[in-house]
Tab-separated table of C-alpha atoms in Angstrom:
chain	number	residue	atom	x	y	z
C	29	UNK	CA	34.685	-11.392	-20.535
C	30	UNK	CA	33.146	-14.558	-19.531
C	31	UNK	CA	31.083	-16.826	-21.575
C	32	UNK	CA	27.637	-15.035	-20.963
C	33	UNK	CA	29.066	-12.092	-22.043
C	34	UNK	CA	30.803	-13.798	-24.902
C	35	UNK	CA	27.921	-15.263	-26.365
C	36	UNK	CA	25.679	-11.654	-25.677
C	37	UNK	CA	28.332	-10.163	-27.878
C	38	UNK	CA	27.936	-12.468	-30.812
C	39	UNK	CA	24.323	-12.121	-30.821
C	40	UNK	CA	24.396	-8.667	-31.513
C	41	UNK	CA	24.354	-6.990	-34.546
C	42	UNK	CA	27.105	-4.598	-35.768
C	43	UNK	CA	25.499	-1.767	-35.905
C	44	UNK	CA	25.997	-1.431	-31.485
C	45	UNK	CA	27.668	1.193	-30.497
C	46	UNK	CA	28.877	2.045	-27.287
C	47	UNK	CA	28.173	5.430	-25.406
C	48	UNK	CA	31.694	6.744	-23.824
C	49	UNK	CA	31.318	8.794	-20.441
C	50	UNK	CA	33.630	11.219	-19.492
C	51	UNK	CA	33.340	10.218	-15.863
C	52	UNK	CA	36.650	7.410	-15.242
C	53	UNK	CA	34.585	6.428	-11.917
C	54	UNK	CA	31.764	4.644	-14.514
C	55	UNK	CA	33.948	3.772	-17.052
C	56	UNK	CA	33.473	0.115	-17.072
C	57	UNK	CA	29.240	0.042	-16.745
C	58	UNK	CA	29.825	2.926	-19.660
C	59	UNK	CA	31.833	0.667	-21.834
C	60	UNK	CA	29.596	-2.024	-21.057
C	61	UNK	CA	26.575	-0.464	-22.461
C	62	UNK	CA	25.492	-0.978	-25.906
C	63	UNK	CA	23.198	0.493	-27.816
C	64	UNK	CA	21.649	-1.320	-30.269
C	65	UNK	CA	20.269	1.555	-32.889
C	66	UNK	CA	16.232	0.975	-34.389
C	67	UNK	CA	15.229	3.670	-36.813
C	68	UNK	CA	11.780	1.661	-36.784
C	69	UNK	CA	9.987	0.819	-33.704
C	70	UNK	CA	6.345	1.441	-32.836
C	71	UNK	CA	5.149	1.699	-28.949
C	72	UNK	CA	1.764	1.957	-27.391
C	73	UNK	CA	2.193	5.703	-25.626
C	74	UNK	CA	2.831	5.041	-22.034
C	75	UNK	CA	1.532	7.823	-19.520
C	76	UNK	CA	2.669	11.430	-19.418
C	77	UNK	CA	4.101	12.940	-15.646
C	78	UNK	CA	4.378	16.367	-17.456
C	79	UNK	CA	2.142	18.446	-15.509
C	80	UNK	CA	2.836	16.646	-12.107
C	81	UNK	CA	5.873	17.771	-11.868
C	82	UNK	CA	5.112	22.029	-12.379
C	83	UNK	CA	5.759	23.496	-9.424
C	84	UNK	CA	2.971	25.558	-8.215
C	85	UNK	CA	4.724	28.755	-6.938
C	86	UNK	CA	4.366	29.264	-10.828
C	87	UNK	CA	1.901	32.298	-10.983
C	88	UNK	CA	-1.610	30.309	-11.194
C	89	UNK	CA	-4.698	32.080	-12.477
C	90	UNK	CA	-7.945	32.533	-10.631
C	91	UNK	CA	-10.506	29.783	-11.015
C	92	UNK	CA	-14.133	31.133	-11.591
C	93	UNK	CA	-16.027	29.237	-8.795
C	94	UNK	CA	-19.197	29.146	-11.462
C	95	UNK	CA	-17.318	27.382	-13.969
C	96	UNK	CA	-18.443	23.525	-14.987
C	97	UNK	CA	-15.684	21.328	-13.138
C	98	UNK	CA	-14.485	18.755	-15.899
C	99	UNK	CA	-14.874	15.443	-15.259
C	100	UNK	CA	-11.679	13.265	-13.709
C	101	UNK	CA	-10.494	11.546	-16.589
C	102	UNK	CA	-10.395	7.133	-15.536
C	103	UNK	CA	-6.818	6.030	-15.049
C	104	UNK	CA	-6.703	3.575	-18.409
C	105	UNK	CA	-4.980	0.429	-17.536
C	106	UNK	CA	-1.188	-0.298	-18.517
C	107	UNK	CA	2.106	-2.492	-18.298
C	108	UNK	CA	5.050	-2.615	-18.454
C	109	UNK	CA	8.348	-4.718	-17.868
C	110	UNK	CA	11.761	-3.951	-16.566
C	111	UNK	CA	13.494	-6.463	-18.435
C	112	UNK	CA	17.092	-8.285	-17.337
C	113	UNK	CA	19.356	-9.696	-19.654
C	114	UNK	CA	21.496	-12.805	-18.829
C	115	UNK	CA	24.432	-10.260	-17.178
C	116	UNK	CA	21.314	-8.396	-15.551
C	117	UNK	CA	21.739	-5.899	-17.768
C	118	UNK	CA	18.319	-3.518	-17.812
C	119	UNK	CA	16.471	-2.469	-21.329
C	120	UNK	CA	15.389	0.862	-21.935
C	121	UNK	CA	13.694	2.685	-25.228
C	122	UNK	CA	14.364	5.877	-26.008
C	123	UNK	CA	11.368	7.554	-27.054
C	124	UNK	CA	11.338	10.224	-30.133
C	125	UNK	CA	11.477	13.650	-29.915
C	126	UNK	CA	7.582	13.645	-31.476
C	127	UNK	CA	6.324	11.185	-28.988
C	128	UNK	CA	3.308	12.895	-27.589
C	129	UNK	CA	4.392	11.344	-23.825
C	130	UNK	CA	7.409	11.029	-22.357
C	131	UNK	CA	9.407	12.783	-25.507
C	132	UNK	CA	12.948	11.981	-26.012
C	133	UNK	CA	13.218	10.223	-22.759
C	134	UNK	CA	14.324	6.641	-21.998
C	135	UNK	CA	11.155	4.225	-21.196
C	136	UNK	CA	10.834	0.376	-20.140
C	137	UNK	CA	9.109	-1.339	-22.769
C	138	UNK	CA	5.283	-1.470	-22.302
C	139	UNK	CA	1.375	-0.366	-23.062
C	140	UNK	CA	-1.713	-0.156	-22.580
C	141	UNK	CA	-4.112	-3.118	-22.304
C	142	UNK	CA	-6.370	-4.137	-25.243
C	143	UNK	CA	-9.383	-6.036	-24.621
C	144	UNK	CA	-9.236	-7.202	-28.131
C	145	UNK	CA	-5.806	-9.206	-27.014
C	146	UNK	CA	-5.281	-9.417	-23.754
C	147	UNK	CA	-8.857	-10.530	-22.290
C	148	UNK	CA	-11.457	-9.290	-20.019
C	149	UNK	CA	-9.992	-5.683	-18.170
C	150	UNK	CA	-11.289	-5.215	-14.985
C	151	UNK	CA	-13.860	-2.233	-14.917
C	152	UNK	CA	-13.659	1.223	-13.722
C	153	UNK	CA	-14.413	0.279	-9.811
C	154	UNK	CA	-13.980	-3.258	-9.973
C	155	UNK	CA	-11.868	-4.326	-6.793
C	156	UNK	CA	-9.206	-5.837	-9.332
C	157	UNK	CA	-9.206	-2.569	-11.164
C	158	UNK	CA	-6.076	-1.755	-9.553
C	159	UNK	CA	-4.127	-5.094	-8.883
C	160	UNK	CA	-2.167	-7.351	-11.178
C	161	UNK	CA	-4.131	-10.258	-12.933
C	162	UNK	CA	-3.856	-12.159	-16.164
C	163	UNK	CA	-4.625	-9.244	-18.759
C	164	UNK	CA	-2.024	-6.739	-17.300
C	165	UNK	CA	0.417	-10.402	-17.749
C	166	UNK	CA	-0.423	-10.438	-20.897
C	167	UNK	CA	-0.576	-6.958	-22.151
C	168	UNK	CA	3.073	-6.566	-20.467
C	169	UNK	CA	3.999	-10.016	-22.944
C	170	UNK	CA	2.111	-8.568	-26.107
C	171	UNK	CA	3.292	-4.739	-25.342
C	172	UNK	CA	7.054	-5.959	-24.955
C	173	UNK	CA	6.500	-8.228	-28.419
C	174	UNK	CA	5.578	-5.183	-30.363
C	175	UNK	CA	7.627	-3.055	-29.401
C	176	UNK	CA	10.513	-4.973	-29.673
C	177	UNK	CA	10.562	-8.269	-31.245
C	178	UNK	CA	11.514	-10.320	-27.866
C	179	UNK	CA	8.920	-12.928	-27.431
C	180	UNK	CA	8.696	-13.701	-23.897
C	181	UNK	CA	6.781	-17.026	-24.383
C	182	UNK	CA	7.448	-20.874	-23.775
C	183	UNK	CA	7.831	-23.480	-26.624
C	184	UNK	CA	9.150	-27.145	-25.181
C	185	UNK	CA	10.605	-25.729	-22.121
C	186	UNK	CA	12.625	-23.129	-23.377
C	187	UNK	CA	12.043	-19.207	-24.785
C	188	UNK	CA	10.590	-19.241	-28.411
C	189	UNK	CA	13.046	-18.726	-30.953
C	190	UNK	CA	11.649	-17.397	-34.377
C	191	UNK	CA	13.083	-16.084	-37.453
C	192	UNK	CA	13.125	-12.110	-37.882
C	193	UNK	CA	11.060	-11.839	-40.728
C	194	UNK	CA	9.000	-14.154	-38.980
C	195	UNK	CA	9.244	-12.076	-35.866
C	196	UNK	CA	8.307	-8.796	-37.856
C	197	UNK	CA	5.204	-10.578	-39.415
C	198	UNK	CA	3.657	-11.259	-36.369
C	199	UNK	CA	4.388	-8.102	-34.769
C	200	UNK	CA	2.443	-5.906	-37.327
C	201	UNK	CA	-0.174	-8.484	-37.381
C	202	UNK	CA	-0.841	-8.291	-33.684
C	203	UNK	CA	-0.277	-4.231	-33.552
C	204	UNK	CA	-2.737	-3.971	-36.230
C	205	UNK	CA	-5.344	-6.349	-34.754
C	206	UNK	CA	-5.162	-8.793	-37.624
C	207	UNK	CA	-4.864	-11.507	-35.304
C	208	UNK	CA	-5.231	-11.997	-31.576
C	209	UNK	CA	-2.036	-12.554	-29.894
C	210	UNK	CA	-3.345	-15.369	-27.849
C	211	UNK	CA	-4.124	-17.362	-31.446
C	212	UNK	CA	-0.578	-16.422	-32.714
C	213	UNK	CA	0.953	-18.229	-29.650
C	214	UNK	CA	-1.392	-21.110	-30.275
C	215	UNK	CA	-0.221	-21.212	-33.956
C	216	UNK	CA	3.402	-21.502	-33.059
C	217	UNK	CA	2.557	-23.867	-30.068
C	218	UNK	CA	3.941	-21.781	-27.960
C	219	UNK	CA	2.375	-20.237	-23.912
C	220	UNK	CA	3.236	-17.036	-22.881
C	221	UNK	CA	5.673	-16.881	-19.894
C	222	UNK	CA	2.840	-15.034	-17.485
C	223	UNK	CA	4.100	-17.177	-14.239
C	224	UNK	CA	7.905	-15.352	-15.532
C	225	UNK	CA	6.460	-11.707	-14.398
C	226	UNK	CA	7.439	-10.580	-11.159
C	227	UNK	CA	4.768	-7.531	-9.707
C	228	UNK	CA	7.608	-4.810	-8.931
C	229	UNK	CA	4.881	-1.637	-7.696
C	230	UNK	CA	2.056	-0.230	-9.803
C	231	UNK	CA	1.825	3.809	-10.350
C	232	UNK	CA	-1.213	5.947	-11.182
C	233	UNK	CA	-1.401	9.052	-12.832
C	234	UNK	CA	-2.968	11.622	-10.420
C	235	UNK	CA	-5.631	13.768	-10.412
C	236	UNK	CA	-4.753	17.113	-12.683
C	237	UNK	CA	-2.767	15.430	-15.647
C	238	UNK	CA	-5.219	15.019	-18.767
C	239	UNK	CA	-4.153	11.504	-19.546
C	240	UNK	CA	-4.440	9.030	-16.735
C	241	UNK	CA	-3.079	5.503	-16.233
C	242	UNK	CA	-2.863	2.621	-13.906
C	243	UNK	CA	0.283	1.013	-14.563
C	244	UNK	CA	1.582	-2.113	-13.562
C	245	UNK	CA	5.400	-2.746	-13.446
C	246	UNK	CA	6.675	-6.402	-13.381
C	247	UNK	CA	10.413	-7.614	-13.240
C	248	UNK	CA	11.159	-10.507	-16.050
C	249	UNK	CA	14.763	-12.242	-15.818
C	250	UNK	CA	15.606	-13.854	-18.500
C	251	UNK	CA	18.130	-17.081	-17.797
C	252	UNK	CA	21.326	-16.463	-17.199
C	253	UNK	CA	22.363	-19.967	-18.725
C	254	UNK	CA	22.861	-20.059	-22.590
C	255	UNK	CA	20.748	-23.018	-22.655
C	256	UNK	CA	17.641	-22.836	-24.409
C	257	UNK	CA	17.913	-18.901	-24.621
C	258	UNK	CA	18.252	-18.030	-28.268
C	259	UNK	CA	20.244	-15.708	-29.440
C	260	UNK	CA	16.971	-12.891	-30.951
C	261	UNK	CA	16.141	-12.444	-27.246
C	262	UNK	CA	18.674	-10.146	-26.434
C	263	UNK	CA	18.183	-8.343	-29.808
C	264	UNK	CA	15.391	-6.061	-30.145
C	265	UNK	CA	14.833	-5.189	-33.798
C	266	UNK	CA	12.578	-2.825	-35.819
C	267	UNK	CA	9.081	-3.060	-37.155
C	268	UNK	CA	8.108	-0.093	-39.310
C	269	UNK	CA	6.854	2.474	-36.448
C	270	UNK	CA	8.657	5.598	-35.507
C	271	UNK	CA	7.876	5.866	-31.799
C	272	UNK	CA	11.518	4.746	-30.658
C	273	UNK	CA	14.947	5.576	-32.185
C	274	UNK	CA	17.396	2.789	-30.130
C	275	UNK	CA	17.153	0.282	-27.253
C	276	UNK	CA	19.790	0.281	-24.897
C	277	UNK	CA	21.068	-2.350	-22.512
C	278	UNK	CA	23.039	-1.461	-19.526
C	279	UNK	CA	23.874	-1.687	-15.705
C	280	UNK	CA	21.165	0.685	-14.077
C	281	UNK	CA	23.902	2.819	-12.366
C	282	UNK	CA	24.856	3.546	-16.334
C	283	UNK	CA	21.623	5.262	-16.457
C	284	UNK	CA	21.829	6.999	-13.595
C	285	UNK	CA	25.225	8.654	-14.432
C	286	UNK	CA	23.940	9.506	-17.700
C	287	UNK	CA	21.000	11.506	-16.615
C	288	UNK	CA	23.632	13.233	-13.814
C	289	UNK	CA	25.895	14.155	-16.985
C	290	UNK	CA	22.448	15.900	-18.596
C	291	UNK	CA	22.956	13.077	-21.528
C	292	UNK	CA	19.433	11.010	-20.815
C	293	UNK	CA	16.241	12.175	-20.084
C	294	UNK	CA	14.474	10.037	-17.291
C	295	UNK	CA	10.683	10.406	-15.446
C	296	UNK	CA	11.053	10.050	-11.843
C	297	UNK	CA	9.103	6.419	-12.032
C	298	UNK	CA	12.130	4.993	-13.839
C	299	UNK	CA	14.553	6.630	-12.390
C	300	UNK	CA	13.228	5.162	-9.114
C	301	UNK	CA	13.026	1.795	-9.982
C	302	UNK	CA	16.530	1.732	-11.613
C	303	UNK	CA	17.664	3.402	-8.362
C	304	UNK	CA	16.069	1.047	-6.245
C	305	UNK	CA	18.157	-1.894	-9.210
C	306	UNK	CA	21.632	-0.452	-8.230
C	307	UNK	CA	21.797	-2.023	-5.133
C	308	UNK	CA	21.420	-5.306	-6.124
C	309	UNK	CA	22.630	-5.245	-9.931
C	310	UNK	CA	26.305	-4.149	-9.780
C	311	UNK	CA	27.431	-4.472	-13.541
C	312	UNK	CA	28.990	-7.235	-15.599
C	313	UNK	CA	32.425	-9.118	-14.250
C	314	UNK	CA	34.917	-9.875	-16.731
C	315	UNK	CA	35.510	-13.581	-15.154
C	316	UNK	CA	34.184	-16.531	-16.984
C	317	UNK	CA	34.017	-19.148	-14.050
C	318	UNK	CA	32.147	-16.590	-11.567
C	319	UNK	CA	29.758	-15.244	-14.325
C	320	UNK	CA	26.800	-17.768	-13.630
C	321	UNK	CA	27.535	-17.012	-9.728
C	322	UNK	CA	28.015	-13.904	-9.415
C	323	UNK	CA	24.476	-12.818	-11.453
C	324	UNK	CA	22.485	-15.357	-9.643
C	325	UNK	CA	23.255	-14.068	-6.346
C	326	UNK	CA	22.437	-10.446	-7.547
C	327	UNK	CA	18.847	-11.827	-8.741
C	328	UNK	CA	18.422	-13.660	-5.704
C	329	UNK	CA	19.148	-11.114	-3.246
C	330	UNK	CA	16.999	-8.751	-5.873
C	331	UNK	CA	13.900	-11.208	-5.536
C	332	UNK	CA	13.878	-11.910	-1.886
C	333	UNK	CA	14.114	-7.737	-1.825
C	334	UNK	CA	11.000	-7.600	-3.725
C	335	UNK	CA	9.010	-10.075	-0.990
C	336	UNK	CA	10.110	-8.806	1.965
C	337	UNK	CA	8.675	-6.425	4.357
C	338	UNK	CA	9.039	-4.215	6.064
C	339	UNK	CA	10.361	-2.597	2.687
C	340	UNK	CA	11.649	0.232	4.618
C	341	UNK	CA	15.297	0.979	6.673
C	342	UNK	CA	15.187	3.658	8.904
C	343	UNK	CA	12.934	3.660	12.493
C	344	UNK	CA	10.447	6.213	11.296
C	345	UNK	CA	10.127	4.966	7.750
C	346	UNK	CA	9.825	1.167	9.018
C	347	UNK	CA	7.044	2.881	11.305
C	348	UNK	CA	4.779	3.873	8.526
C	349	UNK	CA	2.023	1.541	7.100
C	350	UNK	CA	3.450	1.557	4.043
C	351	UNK	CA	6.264	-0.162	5.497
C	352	UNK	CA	4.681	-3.376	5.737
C	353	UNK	CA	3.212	-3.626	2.194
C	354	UNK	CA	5.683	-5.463	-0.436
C	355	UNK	CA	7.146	-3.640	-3.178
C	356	UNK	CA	4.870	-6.546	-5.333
C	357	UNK	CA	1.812	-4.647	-3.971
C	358	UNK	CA	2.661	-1.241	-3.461
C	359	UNK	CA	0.440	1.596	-5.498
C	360	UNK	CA	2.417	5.256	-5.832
C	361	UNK	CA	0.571	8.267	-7.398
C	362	UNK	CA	3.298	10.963	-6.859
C	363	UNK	CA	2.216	14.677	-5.149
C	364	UNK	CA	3.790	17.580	-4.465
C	365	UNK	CA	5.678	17.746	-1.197
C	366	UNK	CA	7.125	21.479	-1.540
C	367	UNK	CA	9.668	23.419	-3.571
C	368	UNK	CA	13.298	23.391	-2.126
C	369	UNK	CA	14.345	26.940	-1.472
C	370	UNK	CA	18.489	25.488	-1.776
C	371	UNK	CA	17.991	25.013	-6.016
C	372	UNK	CA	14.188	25.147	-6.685
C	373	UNK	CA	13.481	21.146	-7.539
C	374	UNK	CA	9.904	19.864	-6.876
C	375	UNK	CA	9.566	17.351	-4.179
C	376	UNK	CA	7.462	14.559	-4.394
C	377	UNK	CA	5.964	12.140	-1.817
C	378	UNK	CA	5.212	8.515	-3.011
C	379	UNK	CA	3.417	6.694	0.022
C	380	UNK	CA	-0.617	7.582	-1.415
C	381	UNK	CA	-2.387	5.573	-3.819
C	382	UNK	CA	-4.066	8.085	-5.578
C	383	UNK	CA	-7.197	9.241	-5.858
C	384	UNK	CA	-8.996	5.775	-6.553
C	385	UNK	CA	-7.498	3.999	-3.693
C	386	UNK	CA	-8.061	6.747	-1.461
C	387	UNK	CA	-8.926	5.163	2.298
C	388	UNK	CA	-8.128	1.917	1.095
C	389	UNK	CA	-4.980	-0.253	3.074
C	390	UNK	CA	-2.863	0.398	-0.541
C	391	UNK	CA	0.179	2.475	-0.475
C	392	UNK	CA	3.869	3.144	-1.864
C	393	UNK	CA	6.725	4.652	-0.198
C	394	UNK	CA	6.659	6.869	3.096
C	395	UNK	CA	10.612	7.115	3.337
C	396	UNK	CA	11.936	7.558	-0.325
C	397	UNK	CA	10.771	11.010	-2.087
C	398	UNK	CA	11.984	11.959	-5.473
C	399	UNK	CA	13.927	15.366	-6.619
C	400	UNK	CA	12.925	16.823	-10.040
C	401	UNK	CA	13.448	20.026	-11.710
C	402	UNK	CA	10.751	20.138	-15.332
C	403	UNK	CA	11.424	22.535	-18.141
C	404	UNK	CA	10.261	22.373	-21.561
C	405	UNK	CA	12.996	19.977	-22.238
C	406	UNK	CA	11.982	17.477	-19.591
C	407	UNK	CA	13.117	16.287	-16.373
C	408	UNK	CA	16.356	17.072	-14.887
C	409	UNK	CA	17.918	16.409	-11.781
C	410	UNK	CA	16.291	13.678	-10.741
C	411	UNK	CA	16.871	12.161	-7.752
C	412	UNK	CA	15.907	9.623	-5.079
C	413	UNK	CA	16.724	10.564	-1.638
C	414	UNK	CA	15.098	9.767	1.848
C	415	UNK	CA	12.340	11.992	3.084
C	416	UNK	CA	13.816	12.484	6.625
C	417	UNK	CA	17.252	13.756	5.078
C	418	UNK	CA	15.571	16.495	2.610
C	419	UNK	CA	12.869	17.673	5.446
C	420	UNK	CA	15.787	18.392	7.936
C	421	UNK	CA	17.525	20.232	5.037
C	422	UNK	CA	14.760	22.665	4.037
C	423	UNK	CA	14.483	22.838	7.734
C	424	UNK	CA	17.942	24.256	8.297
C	425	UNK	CA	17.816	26.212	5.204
C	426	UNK	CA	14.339	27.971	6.729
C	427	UNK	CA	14.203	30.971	8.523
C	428	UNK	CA	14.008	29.968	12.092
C	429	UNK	CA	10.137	29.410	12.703
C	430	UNK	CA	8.396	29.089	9.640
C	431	UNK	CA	7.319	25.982	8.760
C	432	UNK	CA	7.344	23.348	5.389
């Protein structure tokens, strides 16, 4: 264990437990992963994927042509943060059983934006609508506050470090409007990290789910370096609500295995973000002198990722517009590609916008589509393949002649 890791450990709390796997190939990420238990934590409700991901060879009843078409409900503006710890560990919340979205399923921490906090929200139609600016910043700084007591704000160079009870105060405060979060920094002379957030795609809700959202994912890393990191940051604590039951950090490929074993319940937006993580964030290393190192050249590699273009590998998929638009910019409203005949999971394309961006030069992601099989307990088998692989499978597993 090195001396990242060393001092991570002592800031926990007791109460951490770690989740064992049965599978000896992810033993160590497994071991590594700690759960830090919060019978208290309230959450903004981020968007629900639930009807997306029906598949429509379900028997569908007849539409009456005469009856009033409802209106498209406005994607609502949102944020939210895939947050690193020092040993670029990720953070996940796992959602109650209640929640009315995303039920019992593991979610990165954000909300929705509130005028009342966060500033002027661009309008329905308004060309920044869609595109990261200061109030989806700091809506993604408030959301992550709220939910989980780490303050990602700047006092004297270094993160903020405040009492819990202190911590708690504010956090009900702000949650409850009492006091706008911009004034709470100002009390505590403190700025919110916004120039921290790194734009890492933005998804919207399509057309057909009852509850729409744009959604703007950012990557934050917080230092690797003990110095001037205190010790609360990497412990997210309670605050009365009832929305989350425990906040795990862990390698993403811990994640992954765990929703392979049937033991976590992911959407197919965070599953394909963490999947997209496992190539650059391999786990913790149990040396002390490479520690510092070996993280930093993970992040960098992961950042310069991020930037560059074209995003995709193969000829076709480097072909496609998308191709050239960085994963900072790139807008993915998930549709329905076609049921696989081999085991009946929905595939989705990610490379359109959605409806709002329609015949605009936004996209997402021409060569990655994502598996999914929904029942009434949630998504299973999700996974992130490349569109070229699963076409020519459903092609060979076609009768010869008909067509996708």
């Amino acid at each position: 264990m090195n001396l990242v890791s060393c001092a991570v450990t002592r800031s926990l709390p007791r109460r951490v437990s770690s989740l064992a796997s049965s599978s000896s190939a992810h033993r160590p990420a497994v071991e590594h992963l700690r759960a830090i238990q919060l019978t208290t934590i309230m959450a903004s409700k981020p968007p629900t994927w639930t009807r997306l991901y029906s598949s429509p060879a379900s028997p569908q009843k007849e539409k009456d042509p005469k009856a009033e078409k409802k209106p498209i409900p406005e994607p609502r503006p949102s944020s939210s943060i895939v947050l690193l710890s020092p040993t670029n560990e990720v953070l996940l919340l796992h959602r109650v059983k209640t929640s009315t979205s995303f039920a019992s399923a593991h979610v990165f921490p954000g909300g929705n934006l509130d005028a009342f906090h966060d500033g002027d929200i661009p309008a329905p139609g308004a060309h920044d609508r869609h595109v990261d600016g200061p109030a989806y910043r700091l809506g993604a700084i408030r959301e992550c506050f709220e939910e989980t007591g780490i303050l990602l704000a700047n006092k004297d160079g270094r993160l903020v470090d405040l009492p819990q009870q202190e911590r708690d105060e504010a956090r009900k405060k702000i949650h409850g409007s009492q006091i706008k979060f911009a004034d709470y920094l100002k009390s505590i002379d403190a700025e919110p990290d916004l120039n921290g957030l790194v734009p890492f795609t933005r998804w919207i809700t399509p057309v057909g789910v009852p509850k729409r959202f744009t959604t703007q994912m950012y990557l934050y890393l917080i230092p690797i370096s003990r110095t001037g990191v205190p010790s609360e940051m990497l412990v997210p604590t309670p605050d009365g609500g009832v929305e989350h039951t425990e906040a795990l950090f862990a390698p993403p490929q811990t994640f992954l295995s765990r929703v392979a074993a049937n033991k976590m319940i992911l959407f197919p937006p965070q599953y394909y973000i963490l999947s997209l993580l496992t190539k650059f964030l391999k786990g913790p290393t149990a040396s002390v002198e490479e520690g510092p190192v070996y993280y930093t050249k993970q992040r960098r590699a992961l950042l310069k990722f991020l930037r560059a273009t074209p995003t995709a590998d193969t000829d076709k998929g480097k072909a496609h517009v998308t191709s050239g638009i960085s994963w900072a910019d790139k807008v993915m409203s998930p549709y329905h590609l076609f049921v696989r005949k081999s085991d009946k999971r929905v595939v989705l394309g990610l490379e359109k916008p959605g409806l709002e961006l329609k015949g605009s030069d936004r996209g997402g992601d021409w060569e990655r589509v994502v598996l999914v099989s929904f029942g009434k307990a949630g998504p299973s088998q999700v996974e992130v393949r490349l569109r070229e692989d699963v076409l020519r499978e459903e092609k060979e597993a076609s009768p010869e002649g008909s067509k996708l």
